[in-house]
Short mmCIF file of C-alpha atoms in Angstrom, two decimals:
data_model
loop_
_atom_site.label_atom_id
_atom_site.label_comp_id
_atom_site.label_asym_id
_atom_site.label_seq_id
_atom_site.Cartn_x
_atom_site.Cartn_y
_atom_site.Cartn_z
CA MET S 1 -11.44 96.99 -62.61
CA SER S 2 -9.00 94.44 -61.12
CA ARG S 3 -6.56 95.74 -58.52
CA PHE S 4 -3.94 93.13 -59.50
CA PRO S 5 -2.26 92.62 -62.85
CA PRO S 6 -3.58 89.56 -64.73
CA ALA S 7 -0.30 87.64 -64.33
CA LEU S 8 -0.22 88.16 -60.56
CA ALA S 9 -3.86 87.20 -60.19
CA GLY S 10 -3.20 83.95 -62.05
CA LEU S 11 -0.30 83.17 -59.73
CA PHE S 12 -2.58 83.53 -56.69
CA LEU S 13 -5.10 81.18 -58.26
CA ILE S 14 -2.43 78.53 -58.89
CA CYS S 15 -1.09 78.80 -55.35
CA GLY S 16 -4.57 78.55 -53.91
CA GLY S 17 -5.21 75.41 -55.88
CA LEU S 18 -1.98 73.85 -54.67
CA VAL S 19 -2.86 74.62 -51.07
CA ALA S 20 -6.29 73.15 -51.51
CA CYS S 21 -4.83 70.00 -53.05
CA GLY S 22 -2.28 69.72 -50.23
CA GLU S 23 -4.97 69.93 -47.59
CA GLY S 24 -6.87 67.11 -49.18
CA GLU S 25 -3.85 64.78 -49.06
CA GLN S 26 -2.96 65.27 -45.35
CA VAL S 27 -2.72 62.01 -43.28
CA ALA S 28 -4.25 61.84 -39.80
CA PRO S 29 -1.53 61.71 -37.06
CA GLU S 30 -0.86 58.38 -35.38
CA PRO S 31 -2.34 57.86 -31.90
CA VAL S 32 -0.11 58.99 -29.05
CA THR S 33 1.76 56.11 -27.41
CA ARG S 34 3.71 56.30 -24.22
CA PRO S 35 6.43 54.01 -22.88
CA VAL S 36 5.63 52.75 -19.39
CA LYS S 37 7.07 50.29 -16.92
CA LEU S 38 4.67 47.46 -16.10
CA PHE S 39 4.22 45.36 -12.97
CA ARG S 40 2.45 42.00 -12.89
CA VAL S 41 0.14 41.57 -9.91
CA GLU S 42 0.84 38.27 -8.22
CA GLY S 43 -1.67 35.60 -7.33
CA GLY S 44 -3.60 35.13 -10.53
CA SER S 45 -2.37 31.59 -11.11
CA GLY S 46 -3.19 30.49 -7.57
CA GLU S 47 0.47 29.74 -6.91
CA ALA S 48 3.11 31.71 -5.09
CA VAL S 49 6.47 30.73 -6.52
CA ARG S 50 9.46 33.00 -6.06
CA THR S 51 12.97 32.80 -7.48
CA PHE S 52 15.91 33.96 -5.38
CA PRO S 53 19.67 33.99 -5.91
CA GLY S 54 21.30 31.65 -3.42
CA ARG S 55 24.79 30.92 -2.20
CA VAL S 56 26.06 27.50 -1.23
CA ASP S 57 27.73 26.72 2.06
CA ALA S 58 28.71 23.55 3.90
CA SER S 59 26.04 22.30 6.28
CA GLN S 60 28.72 21.30 8.80
CA ARG S 61 31.98 23.22 9.08
CA ALA S 62 34.67 23.79 11.67
CA GLU S 63 37.81 25.86 12.13
CA LEU S 64 40.30 23.38 13.56
CA ALA S 65 42.98 24.52 16.02
CA PHE S 66 45.30 22.98 18.62
CA ARG S 67 44.38 23.60 22.24
CA VAL S 68 48.05 24.03 23.17
CA SER S 69 50.96 26.00 21.71
CA GLY S 70 54.06 24.57 20.10
CA ARG S 71 56.04 23.95 16.94
CA LEU S 72 54.13 22.28 14.12
CA GLN S 73 55.97 19.03 13.50
CA GLU S 74 53.88 17.26 10.87
CA ILE S 75 51.02 18.09 8.50
CA LEU S 76 49.42 14.91 7.18
CA VAL S 77 46.74 16.30 4.83
CA LYS S 78 46.48 18.93 2.13
CA GLU S 79 43.70 21.16 0.85
CA GLY S 80 40.93 19.26 -0.90
CA ASP S 81 41.63 15.96 0.87
CA LEU S 82 38.69 13.91 2.07
CA VAL S 83 39.25 12.89 5.71
CA GLN S 84 37.39 10.51 7.96
CA GLU S 85 36.19 11.10 11.49
CA GLY S 86 39.05 10.44 13.94
CA GLN S 87 41.77 10.65 11.26
CA VAL S 88 45.02 12.35 12.38
CA LEU S 89 45.50 15.64 10.53
CA ALA S 90 48.59 17.22 12.14
CA ARG S 91 50.97 16.93 15.08
CA LEU S 92 52.92 19.32 17.27
CA ASP S 93 56.40 18.60 18.62
CA PRO S 94 55.53 16.72 21.85
CA THR S 95 58.97 16.94 23.52
CA ASP S 96 58.17 19.75 25.99
CA TYR S 97 54.85 18.17 26.94
CA GLN S 98 56.44 14.76 27.49
CA ILE S 99 58.98 16.34 29.90
CA VAL S 100 56.19 18.04 31.81
CA LEU S 101 54.27 14.77 31.95
CA GLU S 102 57.25 12.90 33.41
CA ASP S 103 57.67 15.60 36.09
CA ARG S 104 53.98 15.43 36.98
CA GLU S 105 54.16 11.62 37.21
CA ALA S 106 57.09 11.82 39.66
CA THR S 107 55.30 14.39 41.79
CA TYR S 108 52.14 12.30 41.76
CA ASP S 109 53.96 9.11 42.76
CA ASN S 110 55.60 10.86 45.73
CA ALA S 111 52.36 12.46 46.87
CA SER S 112 50.52 9.16 46.50
CA ARG S 113 53.00 7.27 48.69
CA ASN S 114 52.96 9.99 51.37
CA PHE S 115 49.18 9.96 51.41
CA GLU S 116 49.01 6.17 51.76
CA ARG S 117 51.44 6.26 54.74
CA ALA S 118 49.50 9.13 56.29
CA LYS S 119 46.37 7.01 56.28
CA GLU S 120 48.03 4.49 58.60
CA LEU S 121 49.77 7.06 60.81
CA VAL S 122 46.72 9.20 61.46
CA VAL S 123 44.80 6.17 62.79
CA ASP S 124 47.44 5.52 65.42
CA GLY S 125 47.72 9.22 66.23
CA ASN S 126 51.32 9.46 65.02
CA ILE S 127 50.55 12.53 62.90
CA SER S 128 48.10 15.30 63.44
CA ARG S 129 44.92 15.65 61.52
CA ILE S 130 46.24 18.88 60.01
CA ASP S 131 49.28 17.08 58.54
CA PHE S 132 47.03 14.37 57.15
CA ASP S 133 44.77 16.93 55.48
CA ARG S 134 47.81 18.65 53.96
CA MET S 135 49.10 15.37 52.51
CA GLU S 136 45.68 14.57 51.12
CA ALA S 137 45.52 17.98 49.45
CA ASP S 138 49.02 17.50 47.98
CA PHE S 139 47.94 14.14 46.57
CA ARG S 140 44.81 15.55 44.97
CA SER S 141 46.73 18.49 43.47
CA ALA S 142 49.34 16.13 42.04
CA ALA S 143 46.62 13.95 40.52
CA ALA S 144 44.99 16.97 38.84
CA ALA S 145 48.35 18.21 37.50
CA LEU S 146 49.10 14.75 36.11
CA SER S 147 45.72 14.57 34.39
CA LYS S 148 46.31 17.99 32.80
CA ALA S 149 49.76 17.00 31.58
CA LYS S 150 48.33 13.88 29.94
CA ARG S 151 45.60 15.91 28.20
CA ASP S 152 48.12 18.52 27.01
CA LEU S 153 50.20 15.77 25.44
CA ASP S 154 47.10 14.35 23.75
CA TYR S 155 46.29 17.83 22.44
CA THR S 156 49.52 17.83 20.40
CA VAL S 157 47.72 15.49 17.97
CA MET S 158 44.88 16.95 15.88
CA VAL S 159 42.15 14.59 14.69
CA SER S 160 39.15 15.22 12.47
CA PRO S 161 35.90 15.68 14.45
CA PHE S 162 33.76 14.50 11.51
CA THR S 163 34.04 13.17 7.98
CA GLY S 164 34.59 16.00 5.54
CA ARG S 165 36.95 17.75 3.19
CA ILE S 166 39.86 20.07 3.99
CA ALA S 167 38.74 23.39 2.54
CA GLU S 168 41.74 25.47 3.55
CA ARG S 169 45.12 25.12 5.29
CA LYS S 170 46.22 28.30 7.02
CA VAL S 171 49.75 27.46 8.27
CA GLU S 172 52.94 25.88 7.01
CA ASN S 173 54.83 23.03 8.57
CA PHE S 174 57.41 23.79 11.32
CA GLU S 175 55.74 27.09 12.25
CA GLU S 176 55.44 28.12 15.87
CA ILE S 177 51.75 28.35 16.56
CA THR S 178 49.65 29.47 19.49
CA ALA S 179 46.74 27.76 21.16
CA LYS S 180 43.44 28.24 19.31
CA GLN S 181 45.17 29.46 16.14
CA THR S 182 43.24 28.10 13.14
CA ILE S 183 45.13 25.39 11.27
CA PHE S 184 42.48 23.93 8.92
CA SER S 185 38.98 24.73 7.71
CA LEU S 186 37.02 21.50 7.54
CA GLN S 187 33.70 21.18 5.72
CA ASN S 188 31.22 18.37 5.29
CA ILE S 189 30.04 18.72 1.70
CA ASN S 190 27.84 15.63 1.56
CA LYS S 191 25.16 17.93 2.91
CA LEU S 192 24.99 21.51 1.66
CA ASP S 193 23.27 24.63 2.95
CA VAL S 194 21.74 27.06 0.47
CA ILE S 195 21.29 30.57 1.85
CA ILE S 196 18.85 33.12 0.40
CA ASP S 197 17.76 36.60 1.43
CA VAL S 198 13.96 36.77 1.56
CA PRO S 199 12.43 40.25 1.11
CA GLU S 200 9.96 41.50 3.67
CA SER S 201 7.14 41.55 1.10
CA VAL S 202 7.33 37.73 0.90
CA VAL S 203 7.62 37.25 4.65
CA ARG S 204 4.67 39.59 5.06
CA SER S 205 2.58 37.34 2.79
CA VAL S 206 2.98 34.30 5.06
CA ARG S 207 -0.17 33.55 6.99
CA GLY S 208 -0.14 34.33 10.68
CA SER S 209 -1.21 30.75 11.35
CA ALA S 210 2.35 29.54 10.90
CA ARG S 211 3.76 28.48 14.24
CA ASP S 212 5.94 30.98 16.05
CA ASP S 213 8.72 28.40 16.32
CA ASP S 214 8.37 27.46 12.64
CA PRO S 215 7.79 30.72 10.73
CA MET S 216 8.32 29.21 7.30
CA GLY S 217 5.94 26.34 8.02
CA SER S 218 8.65 23.77 7.46
CA GLY S 219 7.17 21.36 9.93
CA ASN S 220 8.92 18.08 10.64
CA ALA S 221 11.65 17.40 8.10
CA SER S 222 10.57 13.76 8.04
CA ALA S 223 7.04 14.63 6.97
CA GLU S 224 5.95 13.41 3.56
CA ARG S 225 5.16 16.90 2.32
CA SER S 226 6.43 20.20 3.64
CA GLU S 227 4.31 23.30 3.27
CA VAL S 228 7.37 25.05 1.85
CA ARG S 229 8.59 23.42 -1.34
CA ALA S 230 11.91 24.57 -2.70
CA TRP S 231 14.37 23.48 -5.36
CA ALA S 232 17.87 24.53 -6.37
CA GLN S 233 18.92 24.99 -9.98
CA PHE S 234 22.52 25.41 -11.11
CA GLU S 235 23.92 27.26 -14.09
CA GLY S 236 24.29 25.10 -17.16
CA ARG S 237 21.78 22.53 -15.86
CA PRO S 238 18.36 24.21 -16.26
CA ASP S 239 16.53 20.88 -16.56
CA GLN S 240 17.74 19.58 -13.20
CA ARG S 241 16.11 20.52 -9.90
CA PHE S 242 17.43 19.48 -6.51
CA PRO S 243 14.94 19.45 -3.61
CA LEU S 244 15.67 21.66 -0.62
CA LEU S 245 14.44 21.31 2.95
CA PRO S 246 13.91 24.38 5.18
CA LYS S 247 16.47 24.57 7.96
CA GLU S 248 16.10 27.98 9.61
CA ILE S 249 15.04 31.55 8.96
CA ALA S 250 16.02 34.70 10.76
CA THR S 251 13.23 36.61 12.48
CA LYS S 252 15.13 39.91 12.42
CA ALA S 253 15.70 41.77 9.18
CA ASP S 254 19.12 42.87 8.01
CA PRO S 255 19.30 46.60 8.86
CA GLN S 256 20.76 47.53 5.46
CA THR S 257 18.88 45.30 2.99
CA ARG S 258 15.66 44.79 5.02
CA THR S 259 15.73 41.11 4.08
CA PHE S 260 15.48 37.96 6.18
CA ARG S 261 18.16 35.30 5.88
CA ALA S 262 16.75 31.84 5.19
CA THR S 263 18.80 28.64 5.14
CA LEU S 264 17.76 25.48 3.31
CA THR S 265 19.63 22.19 3.04
CA MET S 266 20.16 19.66 0.26
CA ASP S 267 22.12 16.51 -0.54
CA ALA S 268 25.21 17.16 -2.64
CA PRO S 269 24.63 16.23 -6.31
CA LYS S 270 26.37 13.05 -7.44
CA SER S 271 26.78 13.93 -11.13
CA PHE S 272 28.79 17.14 -10.70
CA ASN S 273 30.62 19.10 -8.03
CA VAL S 274 28.88 21.73 -5.96
CA LEU S 275 31.23 23.39 -3.49
CA PRO S 276 30.78 26.00 -0.77
CA GLY S 277 30.95 29.49 -2.21
CA MET S 278 29.16 28.62 -5.45
CA THR S 279 25.89 30.25 -6.47
CA THR S 280 22.52 28.81 -7.38
CA SER S 281 18.94 29.84 -8.14
CA VAL S 282 16.30 28.85 -5.59
CA LEU S 283 12.68 28.29 -6.56
CA LEU S 284 10.55 28.74 -3.45
CA ASP S 285 6.90 27.67 -3.54
CA ILE S 286 5.01 29.07 -0.55
CA THR S 287 1.53 28.65 -2.04
CA ASP S 288 0.26 26.76 1.00
CA LEU S 289 1.44 29.47 3.36
CA VAL S 290 0.14 32.63 1.75
CA SER S 291 -3.31 34.15 1.87
CA ASP S 292 -4.93 35.76 -1.16
CA GLU S 293 -4.92 39.16 0.48
CA GLY S 294 -1.24 38.93 1.21
CA LEU S 295 -0.42 38.59 -2.48
CA ARG S 296 -1.84 41.96 -3.57
CA TRP S 297 1.17 44.16 -3.06
CA VAL S 298 2.01 46.64 -5.80
CA PRO S 299 4.47 49.53 -6.17
CA VAL S 300 3.30 52.73 -4.48
CA ARG S 301 3.82 54.70 -7.70
CA ALA S 302 1.29 52.48 -9.49
CA VAL S 303 -1.56 53.88 -7.37
CA GLN S 304 -2.87 57.25 -8.55
CA ALA S 305 -5.78 59.43 -7.43
CA ASP S 306 -8.67 60.27 -9.76
CA SER S 307 -10.49 63.62 -9.83
CA GLY S 308 -12.33 62.65 -6.65
CA LEU S 309 -9.08 61.65 -4.92
CA SER S 310 -10.06 57.97 -4.96
CA PRO S 311 -7.21 55.50 -5.54
CA ARG S 312 -6.96 53.75 -8.88
CA VAL S 313 -4.47 51.88 -11.02
CA TRP S 314 -4.02 51.67 -14.79
CA VAL S 315 -4.56 48.14 -16.10
CA LEU S 316 -3.09 46.97 -19.41
CA ASP S 317 -5.08 45.22 -22.13
CA PRO S 318 -2.27 43.13 -23.65
CA GLY S 319 -4.21 42.53 -26.87
CA SER S 320 -4.59 46.18 -27.83
CA MET S 321 -1.75 47.49 -25.64
CA THR S 322 -4.10 50.12 -24.23
CA VAL S 323 -4.72 51.05 -20.61
CA SER S 324 -7.85 51.71 -18.61
CA PRO S 325 -8.32 52.90 -15.03
CA ARG S 326 -9.59 50.60 -12.28
CA ASP S 327 -10.69 51.67 -8.83
CA VAL S 328 -8.98 49.89 -5.93
CA ALA S 329 -9.06 49.90 -2.15
CA ILE S 330 -5.70 50.26 -0.49
CA GLY S 331 -4.37 49.06 2.85
CA ARG S 332 -0.97 49.04 4.50
CA MET S 333 2.14 50.56 2.99
CA SER S 334 5.66 49.27 3.59
CA GLY S 335 8.73 50.62 1.91
CA GLY S 336 7.95 51.12 -1.76
CA MET S 337 4.97 48.71 -1.77
CA ILE S 338 1.31 49.18 -0.91
CA GLU S 339 -1.36 46.58 -0.22
CA ILE S 340 -4.40 46.34 -2.49
CA ILE S 341 -7.39 45.10 -0.49
CA SER S 342 -9.80 44.87 -3.41
CA GLY S 343 -10.02 45.74 -7.09
CA LEU S 344 -7.39 43.36 -8.44
CA GLU S 345 -7.77 39.62 -8.96
CA GLY S 346 -4.13 38.81 -9.55
CA GLY S 347 -2.30 38.22 -12.80
CA GLU S 348 -3.04 41.68 -14.23
CA GLU S 349 -0.32 43.91 -15.61
CA ILE S 350 -0.53 47.43 -14.25
CA VAL S 351 1.49 50.55 -14.96
CA ALA S 352 4.16 51.00 -12.29
CA VAL S 353 6.09 53.93 -13.81
CA GLY S 354 4.46 56.57 -16.00
CA ALA S 355 0.92 56.33 -14.60
CA SER S 356 0.68 60.09 -14.03
CA TYR S 357 0.57 60.84 -17.77
CA LEU S 358 -2.04 58.35 -18.99
CA ALA S 359 -5.59 58.70 -20.29
CA GLU S 360 -8.25 56.07 -20.81
CA GLY S 361 -7.69 54.07 -23.99
CA MET S 362 -4.16 55.42 -24.49
CA ARG S 363 -1.77 53.07 -26.25
CA VAL S 364 1.40 52.20 -24.39
CA THR S 365 4.64 50.38 -25.06
CA ARG S 366 6.75 48.37 -22.67
CA MET S 367 9.62 50.44 -21.35
CA GLU S 368 13.11 49.08 -21.66
CA SER S 369 14.86 48.59 -18.35
CA THR S 370 17.22 51.49 -19.08
CA GLU S 371 14.49 53.94 -20.00
CA GLN S 372 12.80 56.38 -17.68
CA ALA S 373 9.26 57.72 -17.82
CA VAL S 374 9.57 61.47 -18.25
CA PRO S 375 6.94 64.12 -19.06
CA ARG S 376 6.60 65.08 -22.69
CA GLU S 377 6.32 68.65 -23.89
CA GLY S 378 2.91 70.03 -23.01
CA ASP S 379 2.23 67.44 -20.26
CA PRO S 380 0.93 68.86 -17.00
CA SER S 381 3.58 69.06 -14.31
#
């Protein structure tokens, strides 16, 4: 005899059938994908080309000042003017210096006459040798004072030491100024310096065979081909490249940024204005200076340990967007980078952030720059 009423038993049978039907229609869950940050290993193309932000400066510049004090009498140029070498830029009131010059001339004339007479008198013994020596000293002192007075008068006129452009005027006319107070900033903008900050990872990649006195391998600027090839590109003109020549590079890193300041030089473009203070992008090709081993530097976080504590990285298959582990041999570590001695050929994309939560064959997606790789629920800590 049934323990359930017929109506209730029928309800159970209907529910059971629905459950069975529902189980047959379930869809398999999609494979787990994880967003990761990727890093491209350099060196695969056989070239070592870097792009750096650069800032433009004048290759020749000077802060112009008078060597004497006085009242500024005349300013003959304005900011932005092109001036030639030897051109007069400004004048001080020369009155006081002319008075001093006249006094020094009178003193010199008197001392000169006394000295000439003393030459005749000392021969005949009419004056002592001590008096003669005193007159000679007075003459020489007067000559030196006269020479200084003439120079001081000349210093009341400021002339341009080279051809360039007035970048800034720092005083107004008729001001009282002091010696060595800056009046103008003068820049030669026919030649321009481009300054970049080179990270230590790039400097580290340069072969040790570069000469100690030429660390960037620039060689003679007149050589047909420099080992360092560089070009400047300016905003709004992506199709134009302007060749740069290495000028100098610091051999001591900046204590805050840990970068090395490098200066390159270029001719000023003719088709548009490039002025000191502007920015540019610098393409630096140091292929001829780097060794293959020096190119294998990857983020420290990209290197993980397998179950046997051997180092490995996760390499991306861009076709399937899946990752697989690859054993590597590691070398030196500097900052946030570590050297890969073997295991990578260059050109691969490896996981730089999120490698701790991967499995072989797992699908990944490229992480947006604002995203962070964080553990999901159930991931091991």
